[in-house]
Coordinates of N, CA and C in Angstrom, one line a residue:
M1 N 284.0 39.1 14.7 CA 283.8 40.2 13.8 C 283.7 41.5 14.7
A2 N 284.4 42.5 14.3 CA 284.4 43.7 15.1 C 283.0 44.4 15.0
P3 N 282.5 45.0 16.1 CA 281.2 45.8 16.1 C 281.3 46.9 15.1
V4 N 280.1 47.2 14.5 CA 280.1 48.3 13.5 C 279.6 49.6 14.2
S5 N 280.4 50.6 14.1 CA 280.1 51.9 14.8 C 279.0 52.6 14.0
P6 N 278.0 53.3 14.8 CA 276.9 54.0 14.1 C 277.4 55.1 13.2
K7 N 276.7 55.4 12.2 CA 277.1 56.5 11.3 C 276.9 57.9 12.0
P8 N 277.6 58.9 11.6 CA 277.4 60.2 12.3 C 276.0 60.7 12.2
R9 N 275.2 60.5 11.1 CA 273.8 61.0 11.0 C 272.9 60.3 12.0
T10 N 273.2 59.0 12.3 CA 272.4 58.3 13.3 C 272.6 58.8 14.7
L11 N 273.8 59.2 15.0 CA 274.1 59.8 16.4 C 273.4 61.2 16.5
V12 N 273.4 62.0 15.5 CA 272.8 63.3 15.6 C 271.3 63.1 15.8
S13 N 270.7 62.2 15.0 CA 269.2 62.0 15.1 C 268.8 61.5 16.5
Y14 N 269.7 60.6 17.1 CA 269.4 60.1 18.4 C 269.5 61.2 19.4
A15 N 270.5 62.1 19.4 CA 270.6 63.2 20.3 C 269.4 64.2 20.2
L16 N 269.0 64.4 19.0 CA 267.8 65.4 18.8 C 266.6 64.8 19.4
A17 N 266.4 63.5 19.2 CA 265.2 62.9 19.8 C 265.1 63.0 21.3
V18 N 266.3 62.7 21.9 CA 266.4 62.8 23.4 C 266.1 64.2 23.9
T19 N 266.6 65.2 23.2 CA 266.4 66.6 23.6 C 264.9 66.9 23.5
L20 N 264.2 66.5 22.4 CA 262.8 66.8 22.3 C 261.9 66.2 23.4
V21 N 262.3 64.9 23.8 CA 261.6 64.3 24.9 C 261.7 65.0 26.2
V22 N 263.0 65.5 26.5 CA 263.2 66.2 27.7 C 262.4 67.5 27.8
V23 N 262.4 68.3 26.7 CA 261.7 69.6 26.6 C 260.2 69.3 26.8
A24 N 259.7 68.3 26.1 CA 258.2 68.0 26.3 C 257.9 67.7 27.7
A25 N 258.7 66.9 28.4 CA 258.4 66.5 29.8 C 258.4 67.7 30.7
W26 N 259.4 68.6 30.4 CA 259.5 69.9 31.3 C 258.2 70.7 31.1
L27 N 257.7 70.9 29.9 CA 256.5 71.7 29.6 C 255.3 71.1 30.3
V28 N 255.2 69.7 30.3 CA 254.0 69.1 30.9 C 254.0 69.3 32.4
L29 N 255.2 69.2 33.0 CA 255.3 69.3 34.5 C 255.2 70.7 35.0
S30 N 255.7 71.7 34.2 CA 255.7 73.1 34.7 C 254.4 73.7 34.5
G31 N 253.6 73.3 33.5 CA 252.3 73.9 33.3 C 252.4 75.3 32.6
P32 N 251.3 76.0 32.4 CA 251.3 77.3 31.7 C 251.9 78.3 32.6
P33 N 252.5 79.4 32.1 CA 253.1 80.4 32.9 C 252.0 81.2 33.6
V34 N 252.3 81.7 34.8 CA 251.3 82.4 35.6 C 251.8 83.8 35.8
S35 N 251.0 84.9 35.5 CA 251.4 86.2 35.7 C 251.2 86.6 37.1
P36 N 252.2 87.4 37.7 CA 252.0 87.8 39.1 C 250.9 88.8 39.3
Q37 N 250.1 88.6 40.4 CA 248.9 89.4 40.6 C 249.3 90.5 41.6
P38 N 248.8 91.8 41.3 CA 249.1 92.9 42.2 C 248.5 92.6 43.6
V39 N 249.2 93.0 44.7 CA 248.7 92.9 46.1 C 248.2 94.3 46.5
T40 N 246.9 94.3 46.9 CA 246.3 95.5 47.2 C 245.8 95.5 48.7
A41 N 245.9 96.6 49.4 CA 245.4 96.7 50.8 C 243.9 97.0 50.7
P42 N 243.2 96.6 51.8 CA 241.8 96.9 51.8 C 241.6 98.4 51.9
P43 N 240.5 98.9 51.3 CA 240.3 100.4 51.3 C 240.1 100.9 52.7
A44 N 240.6 102.1 53.0 CA 240.4 102.7 54.3 C 238.9 102.8 54.7
G45 N 238.7 102.5 55.9 CA 237.3 102.6 56.4 C 236.4 101.4 56.1
T46 N 237.0 100.3 55.7 CA 236.2 99.1 55.4 C 235.4 98.7 56.5
T47 N 236.0 98.7 57.7 CA 235.2 98.3 58.9 C 234.5 99.5 59.4
T48 N 233.2 99.4 59.5 CA 232.4 100.6 59.9 C 231.3 100.1 60.9
K49 N 230.7 101.1 61.6 CA 229.6 100.9 62.5 C 228.5 101.9 62.1
S50 N 227.3 101.5 62.4 CA 226.2 102.4 62.1 C 225.9 103.2 63.4
L51 N 225.7 104.5 63.2 CA 225.4 105.4 64.3 C 223.9 105.5 64.4
T52 N 223.3 105.5 65.5 CA 221.9 105.6 65.7 C 221.5 107.1 65.4
T53 N 220.5 107.3 64.6 CA 220.0 108.6 64.3 C 219.2 109.1 65.5
S54 N 219.6 110.3 66.0 CA 218.9 110.9 67.1 C 217.5 111.3 66.7
T55 N 216.5 111.1 67.6 CA 215.1 111.5 67.3 C 214.8 112.8 68.0
T56 N 215.8 113.4 68.6 CA 215.6 114.7 69.2 C 216.2 115.8 68.3
T57 N 215.9 117.0 68.6 CA 216.4 118.1 67.9 C 217.9 118.2 68.0
T58 N 218.6 118.3 66.9 CA 220.0 118.5 66.9 C 220.4 119.7 67.7
A59 N 221.5 119.6 68.5 CA 221.8 120.7 69.4 C 222.1 122.0 68.6
G60 N 221.2 122.9 68.6 CA 221.4 124.2 68.0 C 221.6 124.2 66.5
N61 N 221.3 123.2 65.8 CA 221.5 123.2 64.3 C 220.5 124.2 63.7
D62 N 221.1 125.2 63.1 CA 220.3 126.3 62.5 C 219.6 126.0 61.3
H63 N 219.9 124.8 60.7 CA 219.4 124.5 59.4 C 218.4 123.4 59.4
T64 N 218.4 122.6 60.4 CA 217.5 121.4 60.5 C 216.8 121.3 61.8
T65 N 215.7 120.6 61.8 CA 215.0 120.3 63.0 C 214.8 118.8 63.0
G66 N 214.7 118.2 64.2 CA 214.6 116.8 64.3 C 216.0 116.2 64.3
G67 N 216.1 114.8 64.0 CA 217.3 114.1 64.2 C 218.3 114.4 63.0
R68 N 219.5 114.3 63.2 CA 220.6 114.5 62.2 C 221.2 113.1 61.9
T69 N 221.0 112.7 60.6 CA 221.5 111.5 60.2 C 223.0 111.6 59.9
T70 N 223.8 110.7 60.5 CA 225.2 110.7 60.3 C 225.7 109.5 59.6
A71 N 226.7 109.6 58.8 CA 227.2 108.5 58.0 C 227.9 107.5 58.9
A72 N 228.0 106.3 58.5 CA 228.8 105.3 59.2 C 230.2 105.7 59.3
R73 N 230.8 105.4 60.5 CA 232.2 105.8 60.7 C 233.0 104.6 61.2
P74 N 234.3 104.7 60.9 CA 235.2 103.5 61.3 C 235.1 103.3 62.8
T75 N 235.1 102.0 63.2 CA 235.2 101.7 64.6 C 236.6 101.7 65.1
E76 N 237.5 101.5 64.2 CA 239.0 101.5 64.5 C 239.7 102.5 63.7
P77 N 240.6 103.2 64.2 CA 241.4 104.1 63.4 C 242.2 103.4 62.3
T78 N 242.1 103.9 61.1 CA 242.8 103.3 60.0 C 244.3 103.5 60.0
S79 N 244.7 104.6 60.7 CA 246.2 104.9 60.7 C 246.4 105.8 61.9
R80 N 247.7 105.8 62.3 CA 248.1 106.8 63.3 C 249.1 107.7 62.7
V81 N 248.8 108.9 62.7 CA 249.7 109.9 62.1 C 250.0 111.0 63.1
E82 N 251.1 110.9 63.8 CA 251.4 111.8 64.9 C 251.5 113.2 64.4
G83 N 250.9 114.1 65.1 CA 251.1 115.6 64.8 C 250.2 116.1 63.6
T84 N 249.6 115.2 62.9 CA 248.8 115.7 61.8 C 247.3 115.5 62.1
C85 N 246.5 116.5 61.7 CA 245.0 116.4 62.1 C 244.3 115.5 61.1
V86 N 243.9 114.4 61.6 CA 243.1 113.4 60.9 C 241.8 113.2 61.6
S87 N 240.7 113.2 60.8 CA 239.3 113.1 61.4 C 239.2 111.9 62.3
G88 N 238.7 112.1 63.5 CA 238.5 111.0 64.5 C 237.8 111.5 65.7
E89 N 237.7 110.6 66.7 CA 237.0 111.0 67.9 C 238.0 111.6 68.9
P90 N 237.6 112.7 69.5 CA 238.5 113.4 70.4 C 238.9 112.5 71.6
A91 N 240.1 112.5 72.0 CA 240.6 111.7 73.2 C 241.0 112.6 74.3
R92 N 241.7 113.7 74.1 CA 242.1 114.6 75.1 C 242.0 116.0 74.7
L93 N 241.7 116.9 75.6 CA 241.7 118.3 75.4 C 242.9 119.0 76.1
V94 N 243.7 119.7 75.4 CA 244.9 120.3 75.9 C 244.9 121.8 75.6
I95 N 244.9 122.6 76.7 CA 245.0 124.1 76.5 C 246.2 124.6 77.3
P96 N 247.3 124.8 76.6 CA 248.6 125.1 77.3 C 248.4 126.3 78.2
S97 N 247.7 127.4 77.8 CA 247.7 128.6 78.5 C 247.0 128.5 79.9
L98 N 246.1 127.4 80.0 CA 245.4 127.2 81.2 C 245.9 126.0 82.0
G99 N 246.9 125.3 81.4 CA 247.4 124.1 82.1 C 246.4 123.0 82.1
V100 N 245.6 122.9 81.1 CA 244.5 121.9 81.0 C 245.0 120.7 80.1
D101 N 244.9 119.5 80.6 CA 245.2 118.3 79.8 C 244.3 117.2 80.4
A102 N 243.1 117.0 79.8 CA 242.1 116.2 80.3 C 241.5 115.3 79.2
P103 N 241.0 114.1 79.6 CA 240.3 113.3 78.6 C 238.9 113.8 78.3
F104 N 238.4 113.3 77.2 CA 237.1 113.7 76.7 C 236.1 112.6 77.2
E105 N 234.8 113.1 77.3 CA 233.7 112.3 77.6 C 232.6 112.6 76.5
Q106 N 232.0 111.7 75.9 CA 230.9 111.9 75.0 C 229.7 112.4 75.7
I107 N 229.1 113.5 75.2 CA 227.8 114.0 75.8 C 226.8 114.1 74.7
G108 N 225.5 114.3 75.2 CA 224.4 114.5 74.3 C 223.7 115.8 74.6
L109 N 222.3 115.7 74.5 CA 221.5 116.9 74.8 C 221.0 116.8 76.2
D110 N 220.8 117.9 76.9 CA 220.2 117.9 78.2 C 218.7 117.8 78.1
Q111 N 218.1 116.6 78.2 CA 216.7 116.5 78.0 C 215.8 117.0 79.2
E112 N 216.5 117.2 80.3 CA 215.7 117.7 81.5 C 215.7 119.2 81.5
A113 N 216.5 119.9 80.8 CA 216.5 121.4 80.8 C 215.4 121.9 79.9
P114 N 214.9 123.1 80.2 CA 213.8 123.6 79.3 C 214.4 124.0 77.9
P115 N 213.7 123.8 76.9 CA 214.2 124.1 75.5 C 214.1 125.6 75.3
D116 N 214.9 126.1 74.3 CA 214.8 127.5 74.0 C 213.5 127.8 73.2
H117 N 213.4 129.1 72.8 CA 212.1 129.5 72.2 C 211.9 128.9 70.8
E118 N 212.9 128.2 70.3 CA 212.7 127.5 69.0 C 212.6 125.9 69.3
G119 N 212.5 125.6 70.6 CA 212.3 124.2 70.9 C 213.5 123.3 70.9
R120 N 214.7 123.9 71.0 CA 215.9 123.2 70.9 C 216.4 122.9 72.3
Q121 N 216.9 121.7 72.6 CA 217.4 121.4 73.9 C 218.9 121.9 74.0
P122 N 219.3 122.3 75.2 CA 220.7 122.7 75.3 C 221.7 121.6 75.3
L123 N 222.9 121.9 75.2 CA 224.0 120.9 75.2 C 224.1 120.3 76.6
G124 N 224.3 119.0 76.7 CA 224.5 118.4 78.0 C 225.9 118.6 78.6
N125 N 226.1 118.1 79.8 CA 227.4 118.3 80.4 C 228.1 117.0 80.7
P126 N 229.4 116.9 80.9 CA 230.0 115.7 81.2 C 229.6 115.2 82.6
K127 N 229.4 113.9 82.8 CA 229.1 113.4 84.2 C 230.3 113.5 85.1
D128 N 231.5 113.4 84.5 CA 232.7 113.5 85.3 C 233.3 115.0 85.2
R129 N 233.4 115.7 86.3 CA 233.8 117.1 86.2 C 235.3 117.3 85.8
T130 N 236.0 116.2 85.9 CA 237.5 116.2 85.5 C 237.7 115.9 84.0
K131 N 236.6 115.8 83.2 CA 236.7 115.5 81.8 C 236.0 116.6 81.0
A132 N 236.5 116.8 79.8 CA 235.9 117.7 78.8 C 234.7 116.9 78.2
G133 N 233.7 117.7 77.7 CA 232.6 117.1 77.0 C 232.7 117.3 75.5
W134 N 232.3 116.3 74.7 CA 232.2 116.5 73.3 C 230.9 115.9 72.8
Y135 N 230.1 116.8 72.0 CA 228.8 116.4 71.5 C 229.1 115.4 70.3
A136 N 228.9 114.1 70.6 CA 229.2 113.1 69.7 C 228.3 113.0 68.4
D137 N 227.2 113.6 68.5 CA 226.3 113.6 67.3 C 226.6 114.8 66.4
G138 N 227.5 115.6 66.7 CA 227.9 116.7 65.9 C 229.2 116.4 65.1
P139 N 229.8 117.4 64.5 CA 231.0 117.2 63.7 C 232.2 116.8 64.6
R140 N 233.1 116.1 63.9 CA 234.3 115.6 64.5 C 235.5 116.6 64.2
P141 N 236.4 116.7 65.1 CA 237.6 117.5 64.7 C 238.3 116.8 63.5
G142 N 238.7 117.7 62.5 CA 239.4 117.2 61.3 C 238.5 116.9 60.2
E143 N 237.1 117.0 60.4 CA 236.2 116.7 59.3 C 236.2 117.8 58.2
G144 N 236.6 119.0 58.6 CA 236.7 120.1 57.7 C 235.5 120.9 57.5
R145 N 234.4 120.6 58.3 CA 233.2 121.4 58.2 C 232.5 121.4 59.6
G146 N 231.6 122.4 59.8 CA 230.8 122.4 61.0 C 231.5 122.8 62.2
T147 N 230.7 123.0 63.3 CA 231.3 123.4 64.6 C 231.4 122.2 65.5
V148 N 232.6 121.9 66.0 CA 232.9 120.9 67.0 C 232.5 121.4 68.3
L149 N 231.5 120.8 69.0 CA 230.9 121.3 70.2 C 231.6 120.7 71.4
T150 N 232.2 121.5 72.3 CA 232.8 121.0 73.5 C 232.5 121.9 74.7
N151 N 232.6 121.3 75.9 CA 232.4 122.1 77.1 C 233.1 121.4 78.2
G152 N 233.0 122.0 79.4 CA 233.6 121.4 80.6 C 233.1 122.2 81.9
H153 N 233.3 121.6 83.0 CA 232.9 122.1 84.3 C 233.9 123.1 84.9
T154 N 233.3 124.0 85.6 CA 234.1 124.9 86.6 C 233.5 124.6 87.9
Y155 N 234.3 124.5 88.9 CA 233.8 124.3 90.3 C 234.7 125.0 91.3
R156 N 234.0 125.4 92.4 CA 234.7 126.3 93.3 C 235.9 125.7 94.0
N157 N 235.9 124.4 94.3 CA 237.1 123.9 95.0 C 238.2 123.4 94.1
N158 N 238.1 123.8 92.8 CA 239.2 123.5 91.8 C 239.2 122.0 91.5
S159 N 238.1 121.3 91.7 CA 238.1 119.9 91.4 C 237.6 119.6 90.0
A160 N 237.3 120.6 89.2 CA 236.8 120.4 87.9 C 238.0 120.7 86.9
I161 N 237.7 120.5 85.6 CA 238.7 120.7 84.5 C 239.1 122.1 84.4
F162 N 238.1 123.1 84.7 CA 238.5 124.5 84.6 C 238.3 125.1 86.0
R163 N 239.0 126.2 86.2 CA 239.0 127.0 87.5 C 238.2 128.3 87.3
E164 N 237.9 128.9 88.4 CA 237.1 130.1 88.4 C 237.8 131.3 87.6
D165 N 239.1 131.2 87.4 CA 239.8 132.3 86.7 C 239.8 132.0 85.2
F166 N 239.0 131.1 84.7 CA 238.9 130.8 83.3 C 238.7 132.0 82.4
S167 N 237.8 132.9 82.7 CA 237.4 134.0 81.9 C 238.5 135.1 81.8
S168 N 239.3 135.2 82.9 CA 240.4 136.2 82.9 C 241.7 135.7 82.3
R169 N 241.8 134.4 82.1 CA 243.0 133.8 81.6 C 242.9 133.4 80.1
I170 N 241.7 133.1 79.7 CA 241.5 132.7 78.3 C 241.5 133.9 77.4
D171 N 242.1 133.8 76.2 CA 242.1 135.0 75.3 C 242.3 134.6 73.9
T172 N 242.0 135.5 73.0 CA 242.2 135.3 71.6 C 243.7 135.0 71.3
G173 N 243.9 134.2 70.3 CA 245.3 133.9 69.8 C 245.9 132.7 70.5
Q174 N 245.3 132.3 71.6 CA 245.8 131.1 72.3 C 245.4 129.8 71.6
L175 N 246.1 128.8 71.8 CA 245.9 127.5 71.1 C 245.2 126.5 72.0
I176 N 244.3 125.7 71.3 CA 243.6 124.6 71.9 C 244.0 123.4 71.0
H177 N 244.4 122.3 71.7 CA 244.8 121.1 71.0 C 243.8 120.0 71.3
V178 N 243.3 119.3 70.3 CA 242.5 118.1 70.5 C 243.2 116.9 70.0
E179 N 243.6 116.1 71.0 CA 244.3 114.8 70.6 C 243.3 113.8 70.3
Q180 N 243.4 113.1 69.1 CA 242.4 112.2 68.6 C 242.7 110.8 69.0
D181 N 241.7 109.9 68.9 CA 241.9 108.5 69.2 C 242.7 107.8 68.1
N182 N 243.0 108.5 67.0 CA 243.9 107.8 66.0 C 245.3 108.3 66.1
G183 N 245.6 109.0 67.1 CA 247.0 109.4 67.4 C 247.4 110.8 66.8
S184 N 246.5 111.4 66.0 CA 246.7 112.7 65.4 C 246.3 113.8 66.4
T185 N 246.7 115.0 66.1 CA 246.3 116.2 66.9 C 245.7 117.3 66.0
C186 N 244.5 117.8 66.4 CA 243.9 118.9 65.7 C 244.0 120.1 66.5
S187 N 244.7 121.1 66.0 CA 244.9 122.4 66.8 C 244.0 123.5 66.3
Y188 N 243.6 124.3 67.2 CA 242.7 125.5 66.9 C 243.3 126.7 67.6
R189 N 243.1 127.9 67.0 CA 243.5 129.1 67.6 C 242.2 129.9 67.9
I190 N 242.1 130.4 69.1 CA 241.0 131.2 69.6 C 240.8 132.5 68.8
Q191 N 239.6 132.7 68.3 CA 239.3 133.9 67.5 C 238.4 134.9 68.3
R192 N 237.5 134.4 69.2 CA 236.6 135.3 69.9 C 236.2 134.6 71.2
V193 N 236.1 135.5 72.2 CA 235.7 135.0 73.6 C 234.6 135.8 74.1
W194 N 233.6 135.2 74.6 CA 232.5 135.8 75.3 C 232.6 135.5 76.8
R195 N 232.9 136.5 77.6 CA 233.2 136.3 79.0 C 232.0 136.5 79.9
E196 N 231.7 135.5 80.7 CA 230.7 135.5 81.7 C 229.4 136.2 81.3
V197 N 228.8 135.7 80.3 CA 227.5 136.2 79.8 C 226.4 135.5 80.7
D198 N 225.2 136.1 80.8 CA 224.1 135.6 81.5 C 223.7 134.3 80.9
A199 N 223.6 133.2 81.8 CA 223.3 131.9 81.3 C 221.9 131.7 80.8
A200 N 220.9 132.4 81.4 CA 219.5 132.3 81.1 C 219.1 133.0 79.8
D201 N 219.7 134.2 79.6 CA 219.2 135.1 78.5 C 220.3 135.3 77.4
D202 N 221.5 135.7 77.8 CA 222.5 136.1 76.8 C 223.1 134.8 76.1
Y203 N 223.2 133.8 76.8 CA 223.8 132.6 76.3 C 223.0 132.1 75.1
P204 N 221.7 131.7 75.2 CA 221.0 131.3 74.0 C 220.9 132.3 72.9
R205 N 220.8 133.6 73.3 CA 220.8 134.6 72.2 C 222.0 134.7 71.4
I206 N 223.2 134.6 72.0 CA 224.5 134.6 71.3 C 224.6 133.3 70.5
I207 N 224.2 132.2 71.0 CA 224.3 130.9 70.3 C 223.6 131.1 69.0
Q208 N 222.4 131.7 69.0 CA 221.5 131.8 67.8 C 222.1 132.8 66.9
S209 N 222.4 134.0 67.4 CA 222.8 135.1 66.5 C 224.2 134.9 65.9
E210 N 225.0 134.2 66.5 CA 226.4 133.9 66.0 C 226.5 132.5 65.3
H211 N 225.4 131.8 65.3 CA 225.3 130.4 64.7 C 226.4 129.5 65.3
L212 N 226.6 129.5 66.6 CA 227.6 128.8 67.2 C 227.4 127.3 67.2
Y213 N 226.2 126.9 67.0 CA 225.9 125.4 66.9 C 225.7 125.0 65.5
N214 N 226.3 125.7 64.5 CA 226.1 125.4 63.1 C 226.9 124.2 62.7
F215 N 226.2 123.2 62.1 CA 226.8 122.0 61.7 C 227.3 122.1 60.2
E216 N 227.1 123.2 59.6 CA 227.6 123.4 58.2 C 228.6 124.5 58.2
G217 N 229.2 124.7 57.0 CA 230.2 125.8 56.9 C 231.6 125.3 57.3
P218 N 232.5 126.3 57.4 CA 233.9 126.0 57.8 C 234.0 125.3 59.2
E219 N 235.0 124.5 59.3 CA 235.3 123.9 60.6 C 235.7 124.9 61.7
R220 N 235.0 124.8 62.9 CA 235.4 125.6 64.0 C 235.3 124.7 65.3
L221 N 235.8 125.2 66.4 CA 235.6 124.6 67.7 C 235.0 125.5 68.7
F222 N 233.9 125.1 69.3 CA 233.2 125.8 70.3 C 233.5 125.2 71.7
L223 N 233.7 126.1 72.6 CA 234.0 125.6 74.0 C 233.3 126.5 75.0
A224 N 232.6 125.9 76.0 CA 231.9 126.7 77.0 C 232.1 126.1 78.4
T225 N 232.1 127.0 79.4 CA 232.1 126.6 80.8 C 231.4 127.6 81.6
C226 N 230.9 127.2 82.8 CA 230.2 128.2 83.6 C 231.3 129.0 84.4
G227 N 230.8 130.1 85.0 CA 231.7 130.9 85.8 C 230.9 132.2 86.3
G228 N 231.7 133.1 86.8 CA 231.1 134.4 87.3 C 230.5 134.2 88.7
S229 N 229.3 134.7 88.9 CA 228.7 134.7 90.3 C 228.2 133.3 90.6
W230 N 228.6 132.9 91.9 CA 228.1 131.6 92.4 C 226.7 131.8 93.0
N231 N 225.8 130.9 92.6 CA 224.4 131.0 93.1 C 224.3 129.9 94.2
S232 N 224.4 130.3 95.5 CA 224.4 129.3 96.6 C 223.1 128.5 96.6
A233 N 222.0 129.1 96.3 CA 220.7 128.4 96.3 C 220.7 127.3 95.3
A234 N 221.1 127.6 94.1 CA 221.1 126.6 93.0 C 222.4 125.8 93.0
Q235 N 223.3 126.2 93.8 CA 224.6 125.5 93.8 C 225.2 125.4 92.4
D236 N 225.2 126.5 91.8 CA 225.7 126.6 90.4 C 226.1 128.1 90.1
Y237 N 226.7 128.3 88.9 CA 227.0 129.6 88.5 C 225.9 130.2 87.7
D238 N 225.9 131.5 87.7 CA 224.8 132.2 86.9 C 225.3 132.7 85.5
Q239 N 226.6 132.6 85.3 CA 227.2 133.1 84.0 C 227.9 131.9 83.3
I240 N 228.1 132.2 82.0 CA 228.8 131.2 81.1 C 229.8 132.0 80.3
S241 N 231.0 131.4 80.2 CA 232.0 131.9 79.3 C 232.1 130.9 78.1
M242 N 232.3 131.5 76.9 CA 232.4 130.6 75.7 C 233.4 131.2 74.7
L243 N 233.8 130.4 73.8 CA 234.7 130.9 72.8 C 234.5 130.1 71.5
I244 N 235.1 130.7 70.4 CA 235.1 130.0 69.1 C 236.6 130.1 68.6
A245 N 237.1 128.9 68.2 CA 238.4 128.8 67.7 C 238.4 128.2 66.3
T246 N 239.4 128.5 65.4 CA 239.4 128.0 64.1 C 240.7 127.2 63.9
P247 N 240.7 126.3 62.9 CA 241.9 125.4 62.7 C 243.2 126.1 62.5
A248 N 244.2 125.6 63.2 CA 245.6 126.2 63.1 C 246.5 125.2 62.5
D249 N 247.4 125.7 61.7 CA 248.5 124.9 61.1 C 248.0 123.7 60.3
R250 N 246.9 123.9 59.5 CA 246.4 122.9 58.7 C 247.0 123.1 57.3
D251 N 247.3 122.0 56.6 CA 247.8 122.1 55.2 C 246.7 122.5 54.3

C-alpha cells in the first residue's frame, strides 16, 4: 500500500508549532532587554587634601585676625590647559622685562621678625635665593579673588632671582606670568610700583594703607624684593621695592 501524504492543514499546523518553540527558546536564553547606562566621569576635584589651618595671624589680612581657614584643594591637577589661567599652585615666575624665569618656593610668615603695630607678622622669604616665594596660605593665582602674595631676593653678587637694578627696570604696563602646576599660565599687568621705600617704616605703612595683603576683593598679584642702600653691618638692604599687578588677558 502506498504511504498516505499528510493533508495541507496538518503541514501548516506542524510548521507553526515549530516556529513557536524556536521563539520561546530564544526569549528564555536572551533574557529581558537591558537599557544602556550613561557613562559619567568623576566630578572635578574628587581627590582632595585638607590644609592645616594656621594658628598665627594671616599675613596682613585686613579683615581677620588669627588663622585663616582654607577649603580643601585638589592634590593633583584635574586638567592641563595650556595658555589659559586655571586656579592652581604657582610653579614658575616669568618676568620678560627683567629676564626672570625661576621656580616658586612656598613660604609662610616670618615668626622671628617683630610684628607690626597691629600684631601681624611679616611675610617670610624663600630659603633659596634663586627661587620666588609664594605665600601658600593666601589666595592662588586664578582663584579670581584676593591678593596673591609673592616675593624674591636681591643680592649684590647677582646670585639671587632679582638684581640691584630691579627698581629702575620694573615699570607699569609690564607683564608678569605665573606658570601653574596644572600647565596653565596666569598673566598679570603691573599697575603700580613703589620704588625703594624704607623697609622699617614706609613698607608696613603702605601695606596697611593700600590693603596690599587683602585676601578679599578682586584678584591681584603683589611682588616685593629688597634693594636700595646696602647695609654692611646687617648684611642686608635698607629699602624694599614692591608692586601690584592685575589679571591680564582673562576671559
